[in-house]
Tab-separated table of C-alpha atoms in Angstrom:
chain	number	residue	atom	x	y	z
A	1325	MET	CA	-2.300	-66.064	-25.855
A	1326	LYS	CA	-3.891	-64.836	-29.067
A	1327	ASN	CA	-6.182	-62.175	-30.504
A	1328	TYR	CA	-9.805	-62.760	-29.534
A	1329	ASP	CA	-11.981	-61.123	-32.174
A	1330	SER	CA	-15.119	-63.189	-32.639
A	1331	ILE	CA	-18.196	-62.634	-30.489
A	1332	SER	CA	-18.465	-66.340	-29.698
A	1333	GLU	CA	-14.923	-66.357	-28.278
A	1334	LEU	CA	-15.330	-63.137	-26.305
A	1335	ALA	CA	-18.828	-63.675	-24.896
A	1336	PRO	CA	-17.753	-65.955	-21.966
A	1337	TRP	CA	-15.015	-63.526	-20.947
A	1338	CYS	CA	-17.360	-60.564	-21.224
A	1339	ALA	CA	-19.993	-62.348	-19.124
A	1340	LEU	CA	-17.473	-63.229	-16.398
A	1341	ASN	CA	-16.217	-59.648	-16.348
A	1342	ARG	CA	-19.769	-58.460	-15.732
A	1343	ILE	CA	-20.441	-61.084	-13.029
A	1344	PHE	CA	-17.124	-60.685	-11.181
A	1345	GLY	CA	-16.460	-56.983	-11.795
A	1346	PHE	CA	-16.170	-56.215	-8.082
A	1347	SER	CA	-14.374	-59.472	-7.261
A	1348	PRO	CA	-12.033	-60.106	-10.203
A	1349	LYS	CA	-9.898	-62.523	-8.188
A	1350	SER	CA	-12.861	-64.909	-7.968
A	1351	GLY	CA	-13.472	-64.714	-11.696
A	1352	LEU	CA	-9.814	-65.319	-12.513
A	1353	ALA	CA	-9.670	-68.215	-10.041
A	1354	ALA	CA	-12.639	-69.838	-11.825
A	1355	ILE	CA	-10.939	-69.398	-15.191
A	1356	ARG	CA	-7.763	-71.039	-13.891
A	1357	HIS	CA	-9.706	-73.884	-12.290
A	1358	PHE	CA	-11.823	-74.732	-15.337
A	1359	GLY	CA	-9.136	-73.957	-17.935
A	1360	ASN	CA	-10.710	-70.991	-19.727
A	1361	ALA	CA	-13.784	-68.768	-19.676
A	1362	GLY	CA	-15.734	-70.974	-22.062
A	1363	ASN	CA	-15.250	-74.004	-19.816
A	1364	VAL	CA	-16.716	-72.098	-16.856
A	1365	PHE	CA	-20.005	-71.819	-18.730
A	1366	GLY	CA	-19.673	-75.412	-19.933
A	1367	ALA	CA	-19.458	-76.770	-16.383
A	1368	ASP	CA	-22.548	-78.386	-14.872
A	1369	ARG	CA	-24.367	-77.065	-11.808
A	1370	LYS	CA	-22.673	-79.533	-9.475
A	1371	GLU	CA	-19.163	-78.542	-10.571
A	1372	LEU	CA	-19.992	-74.859	-10.178
A	1373	ALA	CA	-21.543	-75.401	-6.757
A	1374	GLU	CA	-18.509	-77.368	-5.582
A	1375	PHE	CA	-16.147	-74.618	-6.714
A	1376	PHE	CA	-18.095	-71.529	-5.610
A	1377	GLY	CA	-19.920	-73.120	-2.687
A	1378	TYR	CA	-23.459	-74.402	-2.457
A	1379	GLY	CA	-25.985	-71.595	-2.521
A	1380	SER	CA	-23.490	-69.172	-4.068
A	1381	LYS	CA	-25.063	-66.374	-6.119
A	1382	ALA	CA	-22.060	-66.405	-8.438
A	1383	ALA	CA	-22.773	-70.002	-9.447
A	1384	GLU	CA	-26.376	-69.089	-10.187
A	1385	MET	CA	-25.344	-66.133	-12.370
A	1386	ILE	CA	-23.200	-68.338	-14.620
A	1387	SER	CA	-25.926	-69.281	-17.058
A	1388	ASP	CA	-26.838	-69.466	-20.716
A	1389	LYS	CA	-28.768	-66.224	-20.326
A	1390	ALA	CA	-25.637	-64.389	-19.125
A	1391	LEU	CA	-23.794	-65.713	-22.174
A	1392	GLN	CA	-26.583	-64.632	-24.521
A	1393	ASP	CA	-26.747	-61.166	-22.953
A	1394	SER	CA	-23.007	-60.718	-23.415
A	1395	SER	CA	-23.178	-61.835	-27.046
A	1396	ALA	CA	-25.898	-59.265	-27.701
A	1397	GLU	CA	-23.882	-56.602	-25.872
A	1398	LEU	CA	-20.741	-57.282	-27.914
A	1399	SER	CA	-22.721	-57.127	-31.130
A	1400	ARG	CA	-24.112	-53.709	-30.204
A	1401	LEU	CA	-20.666	-52.440	-29.145
A	1402	ASN	CA	-19.129	-53.352	-32.492
A	1403	ASP	CA	-21.515	-50.902	-34.118
A	1404	THR	CA	-20.380	-48.052	-31.836
A	1405	GLY	CA	-16.628	-48.531	-32.187
A	1406	VAL	CA	-16.117	-50.045	-28.732
A	1407	ARG	CA	-13.931	-53.148	-28.408
A	1408	PHE	CA	-13.757	-55.666	-25.576
A	1409	ILE	CA	-10.322	-57.168	-24.803
A	1410	CYS	CA	-10.084	-60.156	-22.458
A	1411	ILE	CA	-7.172	-60.867	-20.145
A	1412	ASP	CA	-6.065	-63.820	-22.278
A	1413	ASP	CA	-5.718	-61.582	-25.345
A	1414	ILE	CA	-2.180	-60.720	-26.396
A	1415	ARG	CA	-3.260	-57.061	-26.679
A	1416	TYR	CA	-4.292	-56.843	-23.006
A	1417	PRO	CA	-1.957	-54.335	-21.239
A	1418	LYS	CA	0.973	-56.191	-19.671
A	1419	LEU	CA	1.419	-53.960	-16.619
A	1420	LEU	CA	-2.234	-54.285	-15.681
A	1421	LYS	CA	-2.086	-58.044	-16.052
A	1422	GLU	CA	0.784	-58.167	-13.542
A	1423	CYS	CA	-1.433	-56.746	-10.771
A	1424	GLU	CA	-3.056	-59.020	-8.218
A	1425	ASP	CA	-6.609	-57.991	-9.164
A	1426	PRO	CA	-6.783	-57.159	-12.898
A	1427	PRO	CA	-10.207	-57.144	-14.543
A	1428	VAL	CA	-11.192	-60.161	-16.629
A	1429	GLY	CA	-11.579	-57.774	-19.544
A	1430	ILE	CA	-11.670	-54.103	-20.506
A	1431	TYR	CA	-13.688	-52.040	-22.957
A	1432	ILE	CA	-11.786	-49.684	-25.263
A	1433	LYS	CA	-12.942	-46.829	-27.482
A	1434	GLY	CA	-10.490	-44.949	-29.661
A	1435	ASP	CA	-7.378	-46.125	-31.468
A	1436	ALA	CA	-6.563	-49.829	-31.911
A	1437	PRO	CA	-5.752	-51.621	-28.613
A	1438	GLU	CA	-2.267	-52.599	-29.758
A	1439	ARG	CA	-1.528	-48.915	-30.407
A	1440	ILE	CA	-3.088	-47.597	-27.201
A	1441	PHE	CA	-1.133	-50.099	-25.092
A	1442	SER	CA	2.069	-49.756	-27.091
A	1443	ALA	CA	5.644	-49.963	-25.887
A	1444	ARG	CA	5.511	-46.365	-24.640
A	1445	PRO	CA	5.990	-45.903	-20.888
A	1446	ALA	CA	2.668	-44.912	-19.300
A	1447	LEU	CA	2.495	-42.271	-16.576
A	1448	ALA	CA	-0.618	-41.519	-14.516
A	1449	ILE	CA	-1.337	-37.950	-13.445
A	1450	VAL	CA	-3.989	-37.645	-10.753
A	1451	GLY	CA	-5.210	-35.153	-8.199
A	1452	THR	CA	-8.053	-33.114	-6.832
A	1453	ARG	CA	-11.070	-31.875	-8.743
A	1454	ASP	CA	-10.583	-28.540	-6.918
A	1455	ILE	CA	-7.286	-27.857	-8.623
A	1456	THR	CA	-5.693	-24.468	-7.915
A	1457	SER	CA	-3.858	-22.244	-10.382
A	1458	TYR	CA	-0.612	-23.571	-8.855
A	1459	GLY	CA	-1.660	-27.138	-9.616
A	1460	THR	CA	-2.842	-26.285	-13.129
A	1461	GLU	CA	0.381	-24.457	-13.910
A	1462	TRP	CA	2.651	-27.246	-12.740
A	1463	CYS	CA	0.537	-30.011	-14.232
A	1464	THR	CA	0.830	-28.257	-17.601
A	1465	ARG	CA	4.552	-27.588	-17.138
A	1466	LEU	CA	5.274	-31.210	-16.272
A	1467	VAL	CA	3.290	-32.638	-19.185
A	1468	THR	CA	4.819	-30.108	-21.593
A	1469	ALA	CA	8.297	-31.093	-20.409
A	1470	LEU	CA	7.407	-34.777	-20.848
A	1471	GLY	CA	6.424	-33.910	-24.412
A	1472	ARG	CA	9.984	-32.666	-24.988
A	1473	ALA	CA	11.606	-35.772	-23.490
A	1474	ARG	CA	13.555	-38.072	-25.788
A	1475	VAL	CA	11.236	-40.978	-24.889
A	1476	LYS	CA	7.628	-39.813	-25.226
A	1477	PRO	CA	5.285	-41.332	-22.613
A	1478	SER	CA	1.544	-41.852	-22.643
A	1479	ILE	CA	-0.436	-39.860	-20.061
A	1480	ILE	CA	-3.149	-41.666	-18.091
A	1481	SER	CA	-5.851	-40.028	-16.007
A	1482	GLY	CA	-9.539	-40.341	-15.148
A	1483	LEU	CA	-11.384	-37.734	-17.295
A	1484	ALA	CA	-12.697	-35.970	-14.173
A	1485	ILE	CA	-12.841	-32.202	-13.762
A	1486	GLY	CA	-9.768	-30.500	-12.333
A	1487	THR	CA	-6.448	-32.328	-12.470
A	1488	ASP	CA	-7.580	-35.084	-14.846
A	1489	ALA	CA	-8.855	-32.674	-17.486
A	1490	ALA	CA	-5.717	-30.536	-17.177
A	1491	ALA	CA	-3.483	-33.598	-17.691
A	1492	HIS	CA	-5.427	-34.939	-20.704
A	1493	SER	CA	-5.617	-31.510	-22.355
A	1494	ALA	CA	-1.946	-30.730	-21.818
A	1495	ALA	CA	-0.964	-34.121	-23.259
A	1496	LEU	CA	-3.038	-33.614	-26.394
A	1497	ASP	CA	-1.763	-30.051	-26.800
A	1498	CYS	CA	1.868	-31.175	-26.837
A	1499	GLY	CA	1.353	-34.267	-28.992
A	1500	LEU	CA	1.425	-36.976	-26.330
A	1501	PRO	CA	-1.084	-39.860	-26.422
A	1502	THR	CA	-3.459	-40.054	-23.485
A	1503	ILE	CA	-5.724	-42.703	-21.948
A	1504	ALA	CA	-8.848	-41.818	-19.971
A	1505	VAL	CA	-9.916	-44.524	-17.519
A	1506	MET	CA	-13.636	-44.168	-16.874
A	1507	ALA	CA	-15.907	-45.112	-13.981
A	1508	THR	CA	-18.838	-45.629	-16.358
A	1509	GLY	CA	-19.476	-47.698	-19.450
A	1510	ALA	CA	-17.597	-46.720	-22.597
A	1511	ASN	CA	-20.821	-45.514	-24.201
A	1512	ALA	CA	-21.344	-42.676	-21.694
A	1513	VAL	CA	-19.028	-39.867	-20.617
A	1514	TYR	CA	-18.947	-38.533	-17.056
A	1515	PRO	CA	-18.949	-35.690	-16.392
A	1516	PHE	CA	-21.163	-34.840	-19.356
A	1517	ARG	CA	-19.315	-31.541	-19.878
A	1518	HIS	CA	-16.213	-33.508	-20.905
A	1519	GLY	CA	-17.833	-35.002	-23.970
A	1520	TRP	CA	-15.687	-32.739	-26.140
A	1521	LEU	CA	-12.538	-33.922	-24.369
A	1522	ALA	CA	-13.526	-37.583	-24.742
A	1523	ASP	CA	-14.120	-37.028	-28.475
A	1524	ARG	CA	-10.734	-35.373	-28.806
A	1525	ILE	CA	-9.049	-38.289	-27.029
A	1526	CYS	CA	-10.813	-40.888	-29.175
A	1527	SER	CA	-9.733	-39.160	-32.378
A	1528	SER	CA	-6.057	-38.892	-31.355
A	1529	ASP	CA	-3.329	-41.418	-32.242
A	1530	GLU	CA	-2.564	-44.057	-29.591
A	1531	SER	CA	-5.263	-42.593	-27.331
A	1532	GLY	CA	-8.603	-43.820	-26.093
A	1533	LEU	CA	-11.200	-44.353	-23.391
A	1534	VAL	CA	-10.787	-47.430	-21.190
A	1535	THR	CA	-13.131	-48.999	-18.637
A	1536	ASP	CA	-13.923	-52.382	-17.150
A	1537	TYR	CA	-17.572	-51.394	-16.612
A	1538	PRO	CA	-20.227	-52.697	-19.012
A	1539	PRO	CA	-22.412	-50.302	-21.008
A	1540	GLY	CA	-25.119	-48.585	-19.012
A	1541	THR	CA	-23.088	-48.371	-15.781
A	1542	ALA	CA	-24.008	-45.222	-13.825
A	1543	PRO	CA	-21.300	-43.017	-12.221
A	1544	MET	CA	-21.767	-44.185	-8.626
A	1545	ALA	CA	-19.191	-43.248	-5.969
A	1546	ILE	CA	-18.032	-46.849	-5.429
A	1547	ASN	CA	-17.246	-47.160	-9.142
A	1548	PHE	CA	-14.513	-44.537	-8.915
A	1549	LEU	CA	-12.618	-46.520	-6.277
A	1550	ARG	CA	-12.635	-49.591	-8.512
A	1551	ARG	CA	-11.622	-47.425	-11.477
A	1552	ASN	CA	-8.580	-46.062	-9.623
A	1553	ARG	CA	-6.893	-49.474	-9.466
A	1554	ILE	CA	-6.868	-49.599	-13.268
A	1555	ILE	CA	-5.241	-46.160	-13.486
A	1556	ALA	CA	-2.560	-47.394	-11.079
A	1557	GLY	CA	-2.221	-50.770	-12.777
A	1558	LEU	CA	-1.717	-49.374	-16.268
A	1559	SER	CA	1.027	-46.992	-15.191
A	1560	LYS	CA	4.769	-47.222	-14.736
A	1561	ALA	CA	4.581	-44.312	-12.281
A	1562	VAL	CA	1.888	-42.133	-10.698
A	1563	ILE	CA	2.204	-38.369	-10.237
A	1564	LEU	CA	0.029	-36.630	-7.640
A	1565	ILE	CA	-0.422	-32.958	-8.502
A	1566	GLU	CA	-2.663	-31.815	-5.645
A	1567	SER	CA	-4.865	-33.628	-3.148
A	1568	LYS	CA	-6.530	-33.126	0.169
A	1569	ILE	CA	-5.618	-35.596	2.893
A	1570	LYS	CA	-8.403	-37.880	1.638
A	1571	GLY	CA	-9.341	-38.269	-1.997
A	1572	GLY	CA	-9.281	-40.400	-5.108
A	1573	GLY	CA	-5.755	-39.314	-5.982
A	1574	MET	CA	-4.484	-40.536	-2.619
A	1575	MET	CA	-6.261	-43.860	-3.135
A	1576	THR	CA	-4.687	-44.244	-6.582
A	1577	CYS	CA	-1.226	-43.556	-5.169
A	1578	ARG	CA	-1.651	-46.105	-2.389
A	1579	LEU	CA	-2.848	-48.714	-4.891
A	1580	ALA	CA	0.116	-47.918	-7.136
A	1581	TYR	CA	2.453	-48.272	-4.159
A	1582	SER	CA	0.999	-51.733	-3.464
A	1583	TYR	CA	1.692	-52.610	-7.122
A	1584	ASN	CA	5.341	-51.500	-6.689
A	1585	ARG	CA	4.947	-48.494	-8.974
A	1586	ASP	CA	6.956	-45.312	-8.543
A	1587	ILE	CA	5.069	-42.439	-6.885
A	1588	TYR	CA	5.830	-38.733	-7.279
A	1589	ALA	CA	4.146	-35.766	-5.608
A	1590	LEU	CA	4.237	-32.034	-6.206
A	1591	PRO	CA	5.129	-30.401	-2.867
A	1592	GLY	CA	2.856	-27.648	-1.617
A	1593	ARG	CA	2.548	-25.131	1.190
A	1594	ILE	CA	2.194	-26.651	4.648
A	1595	ASP	CA	-1.106	-24.862	5.322
A	1596	ASP	CA	-2.679	-25.531	1.902
A	1597	ARG	CA	-5.469	-28.139	2.109
A	1598	CYS	CA	-5.090	-28.908	-1.595
A	1599	SER	CA	-1.481	-29.988	-0.996
A	1600	ALA	CA	-2.063	-31.820	2.290
A	1601	GLY	CA	-2.208	-35.219	0.563
A	1602	CYS	CA	0.970	-34.615	-1.419
A	1603	ASN	CA	2.830	-33.486	1.679
A	1604	GLU	CA	1.549	-36.510	3.602
A	1605	LEU	CA	2.868	-38.962	0.972
A	1606	LEU	CA	6.217	-37.169	1.083
A	1607	ARG	CA	6.285	-37.326	4.883
A	1608	MET	CA	5.558	-41.063	4.777
A	1609	LYS	CA	8.274	-41.495	2.106
A	1610	ILE	CA	5.744	-43.156	-0.201
A	1611	ALA	CA	6.354	-40.505	-2.855
A	1612	GLU	CA	9.387	-38.711	-4.234
A	1613	PRO	CA	9.140	-34.906	-4.389
A	1614	ILE	CA	9.156	-33.125	-7.747
A	1615	THR	CA	11.478	-30.192	-7.215
A	1616	ASP	CA	13.240	-30.037	-10.586
A	1617	ILE	CA	11.573	-30.956	-13.884
A	1618	ASP	CA	14.707	-32.215	-15.642
A	1619	MET	CA	15.732	-34.366	-12.668
A	1620	PHE	CA	12.177	-35.722	-12.493
A	1621	ILE	CA	12.202	-36.752	-16.166
A	1622	ASP	CA	15.667	-38.248	-15.810
A	1623	SER	CA	14.509	-40.313	-12.821
A	1624	LEU	CA	11.809	-41.816	-15.044
A	1625	GLY	CA	14.462	-42.831	-17.560
A	1626	LEU	CA	12.913	-40.730	-20.325
A	1627	GLY	CA	15.869	-38.446	-21.019
A	1628	SER	CA	14.913	-34.796	-20.605
A	1629	SER	CA	15.548	-32.234	-23.311
A	1630	ARG	CA	17.471	-29.430	-21.633
A	1631	ASP	CA	17.843	-27.473	-24.864
A	1632	ASP	CA	14.390	-25.921	-24.400
A	1633	THR	CA	14.910	-23.141	-21.896
A	1634	PRO	CA	12.034	-21.154	-20.405
A	1635	LYS	CA	11.152	-17.917	-22.194
A	1636	ASP	CA	12.212	-14.640	-20.670
A	1637	ILE	CA	8.743	-13.166	-20.292
A	1638	ARG	CA	9.797	-9.532	-20.556
A	1639	SER	CA	11.824	-10.006	-23.753
A	1640	PHE	CA	9.175	-12.258	-25.263
A	1641	LEU	CA	6.362	-9.770	-24.694
A	1642	MET	CA	8.422	-6.718	-25.715
A	1643	MET	CA	9.027	-8.426	-29.048
A	1644	LYS	CA	5.443	-9.669	-29.405
A	1645	TYR	CA	3.887	-6.252	-28.824
A	1646	LYS	CA	6.658	-4.026	-30.215
A	1647	ASP	CA	4.345	-2.479	-32.823
A	1648	MET	CA	1.467	-1.847	-30.416
A	1649	LYS	CA	-0.010	1.645	-30.538
A	1650	GLY	CA	-2.356	3.303	-28.065
A	1651	SER	CA	-2.486	4.035	-24.355
A	1652	VAL	CA	-0.913	0.710	-23.429
A	1653	THR	CA	2.650	-0.006	-24.545
A	1654	ALA	CA	4.678	-3.187	-24.887
A	1655	GLY	CA	6.605	-2.079	-21.804
A	1656	ASP	CA	3.385	-1.826	-19.792
A	1657	ILE	CA	2.318	-5.322	-20.809
A	1658	ALA	CA	5.755	-6.774	-20.057
A	1659	GLU	CA	5.877	-5.134	-16.604
A	1660	ILE	CA	2.376	-6.340	-15.715
A	1661	ALA	CA	3.162	-9.875	-16.921
A	1662	CYS	CA	6.351	-9.981	-14.849
A	1663	THR	CA	4.375	-8.822	-11.809
A	1664	ILE	CA	1.840	-11.613	-12.365
A	1665	SER	CA	4.593	-14.228	-12.814
A	1666	ARG	CA	6.036	-13.266	-9.416
A	1667	ASN	CA	2.625	-13.100	-7.721
A	1668	ARG	CA	0.348	-15.948	-8.842
A	1669	ASP	CA	-3.410	-15.212	-8.468
A	1670	ILE	CA	-2.865	-11.467	-8.197
A	1671	ARG	CA	-5.791	-9.159	-9.001
A	1672	ALA	CA	-5.906	-5.988	-11.065
A	1673	GLU	CA	-6.098	-3.601	-8.084
A	1674	ASP	CA	-3.026	-5.226	-6.516
A	1675	ILE	CA	-1.147	-4.949	-9.822
A	1676	CYS	CA	-1.963	-1.226	-9.815
A	1677	ALA	CA	-0.558	-0.885	-6.293
A	1678	MET	CA	2.639	-2.761	-7.151
A	1679	THR	CA	3.324	-1.096	-10.514
A	1680	GLY	CA	1.908	2.383	-9.923
A	1681	MET	CA	-0.161	2.158	-13.126
A	1682	GLU	CA	-3.689	3.462	-13.500
A	1683	TYR	CA	-6.458	0.883	-13.267
A	1684	SER	CA	-7.687	1.604	-16.809
A	1685	ARG	CA	-4.263	0.821	-18.316
A	1686	VAL	CA	-3.900	-2.356	-16.267
A	1687	ALA	CA	-7.391	-3.520	-17.238
A	1688	VAL	CA	-6.708	-2.972	-20.950
A	1689	ALA	CA	-3.364	-4.803	-20.729
A	1690	LEU	CA	-4.943	-7.737	-18.892
A	1691	GLY	CA	-7.679	-7.954	-21.526
A	1692	ILE	CA	-5.128	-8.037	-24.332
A	1693	MET	CA	-3.023	-10.719	-22.665
A	1694	GLU	CA	-6.013	-12.881	-21.808
A	1695	CYS	CA	-7.314	-12.710	-25.386
A	1696	ASP	CA	-3.856	-13.730	-26.619
A	1697	GLY	CA	-3.590	-16.620	-24.150
A	1698	ILE	CA	-0.722	-15.053	-22.198
A	1699	ILE	CA	-2.620	-15.093	-18.909
A	1700	SER	CA	-5.775	-16.615	-17.480
A	1701	SER	CA	-8.069	-15.336	-14.752
A	1702	ASP	CA	-10.786	-16.889	-12.610
A	1703	LEU	CA	-14.242	-15.556	-11.783
A	1704	LEU	CA	-12.801	-13.407	-8.989
A	1705	GLY	CA	-10.237	-11.817	-11.308
A	1706	ALA	CA	-7.181	-13.645	-9.936
A	1707	CYS	CA	-4.575	-13.701	-12.725
A	1708	SER	CA	-1.827	-16.201	-13.511
A	1709	ILE	CA	0.578	-16.693	-16.403
A	1710	ASN	CA	-0.299	-19.411	-18.891
A	1711	PRO	CA	2.364	-22.087	-18.233
A	1712	LYS	CA	2.442	-23.008	-21.929
A	1713	ILE	CA	4.269	-19.768	-22.766
A	1714	ILE	CA	6.881	-20.087	-20.009
């Protein structure tokens, strides 16, 4: 075990990772049989045929050209800030290496590998792309609480829209490092709209983008399934926020369960499709329910900080807007906010019915609170309290 830094040392490992990306066990078996990655490429055709089987495509792909292509690839990556770490490198993540099917190597963009895969406990947060306001709120609450824990974890997710983006953003907002495991090469971000988030991750301490796919890999559906095993393998525990009965989050949890990782799920309503997967894992006793944030953090061994109590929304807003002048008062804003906190996804007309206020006053108050980040609303006008202020 050592640090592999030169292109000549890394090229055989990089080539084998490309050849055996979808069958890492075969690549690792070859490395064990021949002694190291370099010896695999030093073996003659007969030795390769005897090991892989006569007529094997894998034996044919192990060639000088594959080695040369990998050397050229590594040279180009060095110029873009992407590193390749092989499984024999001391900086390769230990938890991932313990899995039965770890990749021969991984590409990393961001902070130094030894800082990204530090001694911090790593927690994966996964779930549906169609995250609801309930899921967003509790994803943010959980990550914010983890940021207050005595032992600060690293948050791992997949950079996808929905749950992944909420987890990465919440981690960065509260000062936690985060790792985005990608289903593409490290030189391309998918979805494209998350380029800003990827840049923010890469520029944060102990954070980065990770993938076992070579540059130029397109975001095909099958790639996400392979990616999910790395999310599970890197993590001490996996947290499922929301998921339908079938989905990538469910696959990640099942992989994590096979790796003997701890699984947690946020319970949801029985008739909510977005919580059907979570409820199914709880029914099967694969996952533990998250019903109390402090107990959840304690169960992870992180030591929750119970000194930070939730804000009383009414008192907080009465103080914040005490000097407000005009048709809308601090009391109006506080009453509307309390109504929203008790009725997630409520709309303006329903707030009017519940509070007895005129629509014009409610609309002005909602506009003020949304501009100040107190609430958020979707395209249909459904309002919810920003969990970061609670």
